[in-house]
Coordinates of C-alpha atoms and ligand atoms in Angstrom, one line a residue:
X1 CA 0.1 -0.1 -0.1
X2 CA 1.4 3.4 -0.9
X3 CA 0.4 6.4 1.3
X4 CA 0.5 10.2 0.5
X5 CA 2.2 12.6 3.0
X6 CA 1.4 16.2 2.1
X7 CA 3.1 19.7 3.4
X8 CA 6.3 17.9 5.0
X9 CA 8.4 20.7 6.0
X10 CA 12.1 19.9 5.9
X11 CA 14.9 22.4 7.0
X12 CA 17.3 23.1 4.2
X13 CA 20.2 21.1 6.1
X14 CA 18.1 18.2 6.8
X15 CA 17.5 15.2 4.6
X16 CA 14.0 14.2 3.3
X17 CA 14.6 10.4 3.9
X18 CA 15.2 11.0 7.5
X19 CA 11.8 12.8 7.8
X20 CA 10.3 9.6 5.7
X21 CA 11.9 7.1 8.0
X22 CA 10.4 8.9 11.1
X23 CA 6.9 9.1 9.5
X24 CA 6.7 5.7 8.1
X25 CA 9.7 3.7 9.9
X26 CA 9.0 0.5 7.7
X27 CA 8.8 2.2 4.3
X28 CA 9.9 0.8 1.1
X29 CA 10.1 3.0 -2.2
X30 CA 9.1 6.5 -2.0
X31 CA 8.8 9.2 -4.6
X32 CA 8.6 13.0 -4.4
X33 CA 5.1 14.5 -5.7
X34 CA 6.0 18.0 -5.2
X35 CA 8.7 20.2 -3.9
X36 CA 8.8 23.8 -3.3
X37 CA 10.9 26.3 -1.3
X38 CA 8.9 28.3 1.6
X39 CA 11.2 31.7 1.9
X40 CA 8.9 33.8 3.5
X41 CA 10.0 36.3 6.2
X42 CA 8.5 34.9 9.2
X43 CA 10.8 31.7 9.4
X44 CA 14.0 30.4 7.9
X45 CA 13.6 29.1 4.3
X46 CA 12.8 25.3 4.0
X47 CA 11.5 22.8 1.6
X48 CA 7.8 21.5 1.4
X49 CA 7.5 18.2 0.1
X50 CA 4.3 15.9 -0.9
X51 CA 5.5 12.4 -1.1
X52 CA 4.1 9.1 -2.0
X53 CA 5.6 6.3 0.2
X54 CA 5.0 2.5 0.2
X55 CA 4.3 1.4 3.3
X56 CA 6.0 -1.9 3.4
X57 CA 9.8 -2.6 3.0
X58 CA 10.0 -4.5 -0.2
X59 CA 7.3 -2.7 -2.1
X60 CA 8.0 -0.7 -5.2
X61 CA 5.6 2.1 -6.2
X62 CA 3.9 1.9 -9.9
X63 CA 5.8 3.7 -12.7
X64 CA 3.6 6.2 -14.6
X65 CA 4.3 6.2 -18.2
X66 CA 1.2 8.3 -19.2
X67 CA 0.4 5.9 -22.3
X68 CA -1.6 7.1 -25.2
X69 CA -3.9 4.6 -26.8
X70 CA -3.3 4.1 -30.5
X71 CA -6.4 4.9 -32.6
X72 CA -5.2 4.1 -36.1
X73 CA -2.1 2.1 -37.8
X74 CA 0.6 4.7 -38.7
X75 CA 0.4 3.5 -42.4
X76 CA -3.1 3.6 -42.7
X77 CA -4.1 4.8 -46.1
X78 CA -8.0 5.0 -45.1
X79 CA -7.2 8.0 -43.4
X80 CA -6.9 10.6 -46.3
X81 CA -5.0 13.6 -46.2
X82 CA -2.7 14.1 -43.5
X83 CA -3.2 16.9 -40.7
X84 CA -0.5 19.8 -41.5
X85 CA 0.7 21.7 -38.6
X86 CA 2.4 25.2 -38.8
X87 CA 5.1 26.0 -36.4
X88 CA 7.5 23.8 -34.7
X89 CA 7.1 25.6 -31.0
X90 CA 5.7 23.6 -28.1
X91 CA 2.2 24.1 -29.4
X92 CA 3.2 22.5 -32.9
X93 CA 5.7 19.7 -31.6
X94 CA 3.0 18.5 -28.8
X95 CA 0.3 18.4 -31.4
X96 CA 2.5 16.7 -33.7
X97 CA 3.5 14.2 -30.8
X98 CA 0.1 13.4 -29.7
X99 CA -1.2 12.8 -33.5
X100 CA 1.6 10.3 -34.3
X101 CA 1.0 8.4 -30.7
X102 CA -2.6 8.0 -31.8
X103 CA -1.3 6.7 -35.2
X104 CA -2.0 9.6 -37.7
X105 CA 0.8 10.7 -39.7
X106 CA 1.1 14.4 -40.2
X107 CA 3.2 17.2 -41.8
X108 CA 4.9 20.0 -39.7
X109 CA 5.9 22.9 -41.2
X110 CA 8.6 25.3 -39.9
X111 CA 9.9 28.6 -41.5
X112 CA 13.1 28.3 -39.5
X113 CA 15.7 25.7 -39.7
X114 CA 16.5 22.6 -37.3
X115 CA 18.0 23.8 -34.0
X116 CA 21.4 23.5 -34.7
X117 CA 21.4 25.7 -37.7
X118 CA 19.0 27.9 -36.0
X119 CA 21.5 28.5 -33.3
X120 CA 24.1 29.9 -35.7
X121 CA 21.6 32.6 -36.7
X122 CA 20.8 33.8 -33.3
X123 CA 24.6 33.9 -32.4
X124 CA 25.2 35.9 -35.6
X125 CA 22.5 38.4 -34.5
X126 CA 23.9 38.8 -31.0
X127 CA 27.2 39.3 -32.3
X128 CA 27.0 41.3 -35.3
X129 CA 23.3 42.7 -35.2
X130 CA 22.4 40.7 -38.7
X131 CA 19.0 39.7 -38.1
X132 CA 18.1 36.3 -40.1
X133 CA 14.3 36.4 -40.6
X134 CA 14.1 32.8 -40.5
X135 CA 16.3 31.9 -37.4
X136 CA 16.2 34.2 -34.6
X137 CA 15.1 33.9 -30.7
X138 CA 11.5 33.4 -32.0
X139 CA 11.7 31.5 -35.3
X140 CA 13.3 28.1 -36.0
X141 CA 12.9 24.8 -34.4
X142 CA 11.6 24.5 -30.8
X143 CA 9.9 28.0 -31.6
X144 CA 10.1 30.8 -28.9
X145 CA 10.7 28.2 -26.1
X146 CA 14.2 27.2 -27.6
X147 CA 16.0 30.2 -26.5
X148 CA 14.1 30.8 -23.1
X149 CA 14.5 30.1 -19.4
X150 CA 12.6 26.8 -20.0
X151 CA 10.2 27.7 -17.0
X152 CA 7.4 25.1 -17.4
X153 CA 4.9 26.5 -14.6
X154 CA 1.7 27.5 -15.8
X155 CA -1.6 28.9 -14.3
X156 CA -3.7 26.5 -16.4
X157 CA -5.4 23.2 -15.0
X158 CA -4.9 20.8 -17.7
X159 CA -4.9 16.9 -17.2
X160 CA -2.2 16.7 -19.8
X161 CA 0.4 18.7 -17.6
X162 CA 1.9 15.5 -16.3
X163 CA 2.0 13.8 -20.0
X164 CA 4.0 16.9 -20.8
X165 CA 6.4 16.6 -18.2
X166 CA 6.8 13.0 -18.6
X167 CA 7.4 13.2 -22.3
X168 CA 10.0 16.0 -21.8
X169 CA 12.0 13.8 -19.6
X170 CA 11.7 10.9 -21.9
X171 CA 13.3 13.2 -24.4
X172 CA 16.1 14.3 -22.1
X173 CA 14.9 17.1 -19.8
X174 CA 15.7 16.7 -16.0
X175 CA 13.6 14.3 -14.0
X176 CA 12.9 16.8 -11.3
X177 CA 10.5 18.7 -13.6
X178 CA 7.9 16.1 -12.6
X179 CA 7.7 17.2 -9.1
X180 CA 9.2 20.6 -8.6
X181 CA 6.6 23.4 -7.9
X182 CA 8.4 25.7 -10.4
X183 CA 9.9 23.2 -13.0
X184 CA 12.7 24.8 -15.2
X185 CA 14.7 23.1 -18.0
X186 CA 16.8 25.9 -19.2
X187 CA 17.8 26.9 -22.7
X188 CA 20.8 24.5 -22.9
X189 CA 18.8 21.4 -21.7
X190 CA 16.0 22.0 -24.1
X191 CA 18.5 22.3 -27.0
X192 CA 19.2 18.7 -26.1
X193 CA 15.4 17.9 -25.7
X194 CA 14.2 19.1 -29.1
X195 CA 16.5 17.1 -31.5
X196 CA 15.6 13.9 -29.7
X197 CA 11.7 14.8 -30.0
X198 CA 12.3 15.3 -33.8
X199 CA 13.9 11.9 -34.3
X200 CA 10.8 10.2 -32.3
X201 CA 8.6 12.5 -34.7
X202 CA 10.3 11.5 -37.9
X203 CA 10.2 7.8 -36.9
X204 CA 6.6 7.7 -36.3
X205 CA 5.3 9.2 -39.3
X206 CA 5.7 12.9 -39.2
X207 CA 7.1 14.6 -42.1
X208 CA 9.1 17.6 -41.1
X209 CA 9.7 20.3 -43.2
X210 CA 12.2 23.1 -42.4
X211 CA 12.9 26.2 -44.1
X212 CA 9.3 26.0 -45.1
X213 CA 7.2 29.1 -44.4
X214 CA 3.7 28.9 -45.2
X215 CA 2.7 31.7 -47.2
X216 CA -1.0 31.2 -47.4
X217 CA -3.7 28.7 -46.0
X218 CA -5.8 27.6 -48.8
X219 CA -9.8 27.7 -48.3
X220 CA -12.7 26.2 -50.5
X221 CA -15.9 27.6 -49.2
X222 CA -14.7 28.2 -45.7
X223 CA -13.3 24.7 -45.5
X224 CA -9.5 24.5 -45.1
X225 CA -8.2 22.8 -48.6
X226 CA -4.7 23.0 -48.2
X227 CA -1.3 25.3 -47.5
X228 CA 0.9 27.1 -50.1
X229 CA 4.7 27.1 -49.3
X230 CA 6.9 30.4 -49.9
X231 CA 8.6 27.9 -52.6
X232 CA 5.2 27.8 -54.3
X233 CA 4.2 24.1 -53.5
X234 CA 0.9 23.1 -52.5
X235 CA 0.0 20.3 -50.1
X236 CA -3.6 19.5 -49.9
X237 CA -5.4 18.7 -46.5
X238 CA -8.7 19.5 -44.7
X239 CA -7.0 20.1 -41.1
X240 CA -4.5 22.8 -40.5
X241 CA -3.1 23.4 -36.9
X242 CA -2.0 27.1 -36.8
X243 CA 0.6 27.2 -34.2
X244 CA 2.7 30.1 -35.6
X245 CA 3.4 32.0 -32.2
X246 CA 3.1 35.7 -31.2
X247 CA 5.3 37.1 -33.8
X248 CA 4.2 35.8 -36.9
X249 CA 2.2 39.1 -37.8
X250 CA 2.5 38.1 -41.5
X251 CA 0.2 35.1 -40.9
X252 CA -2.4 37.1 -39.1
X253 CA -2.6 39.5 -41.7
X254 CA -3.0 36.9 -44.4
X255 CA -5.7 35.2 -42.3
X256 CA -7.4 38.6 -41.6
X257 CA -7.6 39.2 -45.5
X258 CA -8.8 35.6 -46.1
X259 CA -11.8 36.5 -44.0
X260 CA -10.9 34.3 -40.9
X261 CA -12.6 35.6 -37.6
X262 CA -10.3 37.2 -35.1
X263 CA -10.6 39.8 -32.3
X264 CA -8.4 42.0 -30.2
X265 CA -7.0 41.0 -27.1
X266 CA -5.7 42.4 -24.1
X267 CA -1.9 42.2 -23.3
X268 CA 1.0 43.7 -21.5
X269 CA 4.2 45.7 -22.2
X270 CA 6.9 47.4 -20.5
X271 CA 10.7 46.7 -19.6
X272 CA 12.8 44.3 -18.5
X273 CA 14.7 44.8 -15.1
X274 CA 18.3 43.3 -14.2
X275 CA 20.0 43.1 -10.8
X276 CA 22.9 41.1 -9.5
X277 CA 21.8 37.8 -8.6
X278 CA 23.3 38.2 -5.3
X279 CA 21.1 41.1 -4.6
X280 CA 18.1 39.2 -5.3
X281 CA 19.4 36.2 -3.4
X282 CA 20.2 38.4 -0.3
X283 CA 16.6 40.1 -0.3
X284 CA 14.8 36.7 -0.7
X285 CA 17.0 34.1 1.5
X286 CA 18.4 36.7 4.0
X287 CA 21.1 35.0 6.0
X288 CA 20.9 32.0 3.7
X289 CA 21.6 33.7 0.6
X290 CA 24.8 31.7 -0.3
X291 CA 23.1 28.6 0.9
X292 CA 24.2 26.0 -2.1
X293 CA 20.8 24.0 -1.5
X294 CA 18.8 27.0 -2.4
X295 CA 20.1 27.8 -5.8
X296 CA 19.2 31.3 -7.5
X297 CA 16.2 33.0 -5.9
X298 CA 13.4 34.3 -7.8
X299 CA 10.3 36.4 -7.3
X300 CA 6.8 37.4 -8.6
X301 CA 5.7 40.7 -7.8
X302 CA 2.1 42.4 -8.9
X303 CA 0.5 45.9 -8.4
X304 CA -3.2 46.8 -9.2
X305 CA -4.0 50.2 -9.4
X306 CA -7.7 49.9 -8.4
X307 CA -8.7 53.4 -9.6
X308 CA -7.4 53.1 -13.2
X309 CA -7.7 49.5 -13.2
X310 CA -4.3 49.2 -14.7
X311 CA -1.9 46.4 -13.4
X312 CA 2.1 46.2 -13.3
X313 CA 3.5 43.1 -12.6
X314 CA 6.7 41.2 -13.0
X315 CA 6.5 38.2 -15.9
X316 CA 9.1 35.8 -17.1
X317 CA 11.4 36.0 -14.2
X318 CA 14.9 34.4 -15.1
X319 CA 17.1 33.7 -12.2
X320 CA 20.9 33.3 -13.2
X321 CA 19.8 34.6 -16.5
X322 CA 20.6 36.8 -19.6
X323 CA 18.7 39.6 -21.2
X324 CA 18.3 38.9 -24.8
X325 CA 17.8 40.9 -28.1
X326 CA 14.9 39.0 -29.4
X327 CA 13.3 40.7 -32.4
X328 CA 12.2 39.1 -35.6
X329 CA 12.2 41.9 -38.0
X330 CA 15.0 43.9 -39.0
X331 CA 13.4 47.5 -38.4
X332 CA 12.8 46.8 -34.4
X333 CA 14.4 45.8 -31.1
X334 CA 12.5 43.7 -28.5
X335 CA 13.9 42.3 -25.3
X336 CA 13.2 39.1 -23.1
X337 CA 15.1 36.6 -21.0
X338 CA 16.6 33.4 -20.6
X339 CA 18.7 30.9 -18.6
X340 CA 20.6 27.8 -18.6
X341 CA 19.5 24.8 -16.3
X342 CA 22.1 25.9 -13.6
X343 CA 21.0 29.5 -13.6
X344 CA 24.3 30.3 -12.9
X345 CA 24.8 33.4 -14.7
X346 CA 25.8 36.7 -12.1
X347 CA 22.5 38.3 -13.0
X348 CA 18.6 37.8 -12.3
X349 CA 16.4 39.6 -15.0
X350 CA 12.4 40.0 -15.1
X351 CA 9.9 41.6 -17.4
X352 CA 8.1 44.5 -15.6
X353 CA 5.0 45.1 -17.6
X354 CA 1.9 47.1 -17.5
X355 CA -1.4 45.6 -18.8
X356 CA -2.9 47.0 -22.0
X357 CA -6.6 46.6 -22.0
X358 CA -7.4 46.2 -25.8
X359 CA -11.2 47.5 -25.4
X360 CA -10.3 50.5 -23.4
X361 CA -7.2 51.6 -25.5
X362 CA -7.8 50.6 -29.2
X363 CA -11.6 50.4 -28.9
X364 CA -12.5 48.7 -32.4
X365 CA -9.1 49.0 -33.9
X366 CA -8.4 45.1 -34.5
X367 CA -4.6 45.7 -35.0
X368 CA -4.4 48.6 -32.7
X369 CA -2.2 46.5 -30.2
X370 CA 0.0 45.3 -33.0
X371 CA 0.6 48.8 -34.4
X372 CA 1.5 49.9 -30.7
X373 CA 4.1 47.1 -30.4
X374 CA 5.7 47.6 -33.9
X375 CA 5.9 51.2 -32.9
X376 CA 7.9 50.7 -29.8
X377 CA 10.2 48.4 -31.1
X378 CA 11.1 50.6 -34.1
X379 CA 11.6 53.7 -31.6
X380 CA 13.8 51.1 -29.4
X381 CA 16.1 50.5 -32.4
X382 CA 16.1 54.0 -33.8
X383 CA 17.3 55.1 -30.2
X384 CA 20.1 52.7 -30.2
X385 CA 21.3 53.8 -33.6
X386 CA 20.8 57.6 -32.3
X387 CA 22.9 56.8 -29.3
X388 CA 25.7 55.4 -31.6
X389 CA 24.9 51.7 -31.4
X390 CA 23.8 49.1 -33.7
X391 CA 23.1 45.7 -32.0
X392 CA 22.8 46.6 -28.5
X393 CA 19.7 46.7 -26.4
X394 CA 18.7 50.1 -25.0
X395 CA 19.1 50.6 -21.3
X396 CA 19.2 52.9 -18.3
X397 CA 19.9 52.7 -14.8
X398 CA 17.1 52.2 -12.7
X399 CA 17.4 55.3 -10.6
X400 CA 18.1 57.4 -14.0
X401 CA 14.5 55.9 -15.3
X402 CA 13.0 57.4 -12.1
X403 CA 14.8 60.6 -12.1
X404 CA 14.8 60.9 -15.8
X405 CA 18.9 60.9 -16.1
X406 CA 21.2 59.1 -18.4
X407 CA 24.4 57.9 -16.9
X408 CA 27.1 55.0 -17.7
X409 CA 25.3 51.7 -17.4
X410 CA 26.1 49.0 -15.0
X411 CA 27.8 45.6 -16.5
X412 CA 25.2 43.3 -17.6
X413 CA 24.2 39.9 -19.1
X414 CA 23.0 40.7 -22.8
X415 CA 25.0 39.0 -25.2
X416 CA 24.4 41.9 -27.7
X417 CA 25.8 44.3 -25.2
X418 CA 23.5 47.6 -24.1
X419 CA 23.7 51.3 -24.7
X420 CA 22.4 54.1 -22.7
X421 CA 18.9 55.3 -23.8
X422 CA 16.4 57.3 -22.0
X423 CA 13.7 54.5 -21.5
X424 CA 11.6 56.9 -19.5
X425 CA 11.1 59.0 -22.6
X426 CA 11.1 56.1 -25.1
X427 CA 8.1 54.5 -23.5
X428 CA 4.3 56.1 -24.0
X429 CA 4.3 58.4 -20.3
X430 CA 1.5 56.2 -19.0
X431 CA 3.6 53.3 -19.1
X432 CA 6.5 55.1 -17.6
X433 CA 4.5 56.5 -14.9
X434 CA 2.7 53.1 -14.1
X435 CA 6.1 51.1 -14.1
X436 CA 7.5 53.7 -11.7
X437 CA 4.4 53.3 -9.6
X438 CA 4.7 49.4 -9.7
X439 CA 8.4 49.4 -8.8
X440 CA 7.9 51.7 -5.8
X441 CA 5.4 49.1 -4.6
X442 CA 7.8 46.2 -5.4
X443 CA 10.3 48.0 -3.3
X444 CA 8.0 47.8 -0.3
X445 CA 7.8 44.2 -0.5
X446 CA 11.4 43.6 -1.6
X447 CA 13.5 46.0 0.2
X448 CA 16.6 47.0 -2.3
X449 CA 14.8 46.3 -5.4
X450 CA 15.3 49.8 -6.5
X451 CA 19.1 50.0 -6.3
X452 CA 22.0 51.7 -7.8
X453 CA 22.8 48.1 -9.1
X454 CA 19.4 47.6 -10.9
X455 CA 18.9 48.7 -14.6
X456 CA 16.2 48.4 -17.2
X457 CA 16.3 47.4 -20.7
X458 CA 13.7 48.1 -23.7
X459 CA 11.2 47.1 -24.7
X460 CA 9.6 44.0 -23.5
X461 CA 6.9 44.1 -26.3
X462 CA 6.1 40.3 -26.8
X463 CA 4.8 39.2 -23.7
X464 CA 1.8 37.5 -25.7
X465 CA -0.1 38.1 -29.0
X466 CA -2.4 41.1 -28.9
X467 CA -4.9 39.5 -31.5
X468 CA -7.0 36.1 -30.7
X469 CA -8.2 34.0 -33.7
X470 CA -11.4 32.9 -32.4
X471 CA -12.6 29.4 -32.1
X472 CA -15.3 27.1 -31.3
X473 CA -15.2 26.0 -27.7
X474 CA -16.0 22.2 -28.7
X475 CA -14.4 21.6 -31.9
X476 CA -11.6 24.0 -31.5
X477 CA -12.0 25.0 -35.1
X478 CA -11.8 28.5 -36.3
X479 CA -15.5 30.2 -35.8
X480 CA -15.3 31.2 -39.4
X481 CA -13.2 28.3 -41.5
X482 CA -13.8 24.5 -40.9
X483 CA -10.8 22.7 -40.7
X484 CA -8.7 25.4 -39.5
X485 CA -7.5 24.9 -35.6
X486 CA -6.0 28.1 -34.2
X487 CA -3.4 26.8 -31.6
X488 CA -0.8 28.0 -29.1
X489 CA 0.2 31.3 -27.9
X490 CA 0.0 33.0 -31.5
X491 CA -3.7 32.3 -31.7
X492 CA -4.3 33.5 -28.4
X493 CA -4.7 30.1 -26.3
X494 CA -1.6 30.0 -24.3
X495 CA 1.0 32.0 -22.3
X496 CA 3.9 30.0 -22.1
X497 CA 5.6 26.7 -22.8
X498 CA 3.3 24.1 -20.8
X499 CA 0.2 25.8 -21.8
X500 CA 1.2 25.9 -25.5
X501 CA 2.1 22.4 -25.3
X502 CA -1.4 21.5 -23.8
X503 CA -3.3 23.4 -26.4
X504 CA -1.5 21.5 -29.2
X505 CA -2.4 18.3 -27.4
X506 CA -6.2 19.6 -27.2
X507 CA -6.2 20.3 -30.7
X508 CA -4.3 17.0 -31.7
X509 CA -7.2 15.2 -29.7
X510 CA -9.9 17.0 -31.4
X511 CA -8.5 15.9 -35.0
X512 CA -8.1 12.7 -33.9
X513 CA -11.9 12.4 -32.7
X514 CA -12.8 13.9 -36.4
X515 CA -10.6 11.1 -37.9
X516 CA -12.2 8.5 -35.8
X517 CA -15.8 9.4 -36.6
X518 CA -15.0 8.9 -40.4
X519 CA -12.6 6.1 -40.5
X520 CA -12.3 2.4 -39.6
X521 CA -10.3 2.4 -36.3
X522 CA -7.8 -0.2 -35.3
Ligands
LIG1 C1 13.4 34.6 -24.8 C2 12.1 34.1 -24.4 C3 12.0 33.5 -23.2 C4 10.7 32.9 -22.8 N1 11.0 32.1 -21.5 C5 9.8 31.3 -21.5 C6 9.8 30.5 -20.1 O1 10.8 30.4 -19.3 N2 8.7 29.8 -20.0 C7 7.4 29.9 -20.4 O2 6.5 29.2 -20.3 N3 7.3 30.6 -21.7 C8 8.6 31.4 -22.1 N4 8.4 32.0 -23.3 C9 7.5 32.1 -24.1 C10 7.4 30.6 -24.6 O3 8.4 30.5 -25.3 C11 5.9 30.7 -25.6 O4 4.8 31.0 -25.0 C12 5.8 29.6 -26.4 O5 7.0 29.0 -27.4 C13 4.6 29.6 -27.4 O6 4.5 28.4 -28.0 P1 4.0 28.2 -29.5 O7 4.0 26.8 -29.8 O8 2.5 28.6 -29.4 O9 4.5 29.2 -30.4 P2 6.1 29.5 -30.8 O10 6.9 28.7 -29.7 O11 6.2 31.0 -30.8 O12 6.4 28.8 -32.1 C14 5.7 29.2 -33.5 C15 6.9 28.6 -34.4 O13 6.1 28.8 -35.7 C16 6.9 29.1 -36.5 N5 6.3 29.9 -37.8 C17 5.7 31.1 -37.6 N6 5.1 31.3 -38.7 C18 5.4 30.4 -39.7 C19 5.0 30.2 -41.1 N7 4.1 31.2 -41.8 N8 5.2 29.0 -41.5 C20 6.1 28.0 -40.9 N9 6.3 28.3 -39.8 C21 6.1 29.4 -38.8 C22 7.9 29.9 -35.9 O14 9.3 29.9 -36.7 C23 8.1 29.2 -34.7 O15 8.9 28.2 -34.7 C24 9.7 32.8 -23.5 C25 9.7 33.3 -24.8 C26 10.8 34.0 -25.3 C27 10.9 34.5 -26.8

């Protein structure tokens, strides 16, 4: 018999096993179901565990493999046209994975290259400022998730989350992501996971087409009939998974002109803040700041101004990370953050963003959010050029951001460097004001947050897509075009790696059900 013990508090210098020996003296196997760090001020930092314990000495716990029942033979010709997935980010990859596990062969189209080639393009951009429109921090195999912090935490409550973690571990992610409260893979480890996932997909009936941008989705009487590649080749099919991410504005424009229903979506924009990691550790862990078991500390901060209804919050915090130049177009600059598995860079960064209510700010202007983000990104690049730079990110010491000054920058983590720019003037005044207000509140919660050592980078403009491609709640198909499955972050249905992966799976399940209703099953 296995028993679950919840909320076991273990001081950081104590061993979990000692605690389990005490709670279940004759136990056999045990496994951690959940592990978190409690670093709140009223007590010393400690771990909190939930564990499953086999109560008898020789007992083993069942291993969970999250099997997926095969519905079709992979070589089944009775299925007709293969589903076509556009985009190999977490949504597209997990849609493909679930389809092939169900026995449905599919096509996966990716405008960028495989991850090894992609990385060369990214390094060239950071080093020389030459943007490769195919291979950058948002485009190429693995999607925006490849060069990320690899945080897998999500607010959604999908039953598929354990499956996602299990498959990532199967392809090489660290096992602990299955139980940590704040699971994270890190860019270096994700880059090893993706090629293994690709191999599995190729061996199980997924045809992958790299360097193949889909120019158009083809429709006949409001039903998907195929896709047209930029090379002019047509693939026929009646199911398209649109998993193109939050940066593929060209695809959104094409779908809009084809009459696909969409609506404006609220999102958030702002800056990215960077502190020495040591400062964050000292604020969060106090006397335990250098404790080797605690790792790099993180934070999550939010301030809601009731009178204006505007929120300011930290987002995508990357402990021990790097601030990245992560744009996709040659006329603009965007910043974001990443870290490696060990989170061992000497800096911590996080986006500090202001909520942008689509309805209130843009009214009926569907592309108002998109235009604002393009405008800010272009201003960011122009400001860097005006300051004598080319590839650098615009940055400002935090105290200068408050006082409206410009002084030499602190050293920082950005691989493309940084150049001093008046970010307080670059942002719309409402954003500057709200960010200042929010930061002052955060400083009350984390004394030392506003300090000489902190600096901000611009512009954090791609937190999510400012447009949603509307879909039916039951079939997950577009409300206007049958066979089109808007999916993942770009379509407005995910806000991170795990939620995008879960959305890809949800769409794959709907396509499986469609095939099952019209075909002979296994
Ligand atoms: C630097 C950075 C760090 C991040 N850190 C985290 C993190 O730590 N944790 C987290 O949860 N989230 C993080 N995110 C967000 C996360 O990466 C995204 O939420 C997630 O990748 C969205 O998945 P997706 O599959 O919907 O889209 P994407 O990952 O954006 O993938 C879309 C793919 O579609 C391809 N594509 C686009 N248009 C076409 C076309 N016309 N034809 C063919 N292919 C096309 C693109 O090349 C891309 O590969 C980060 C994002 C960035 C940029």
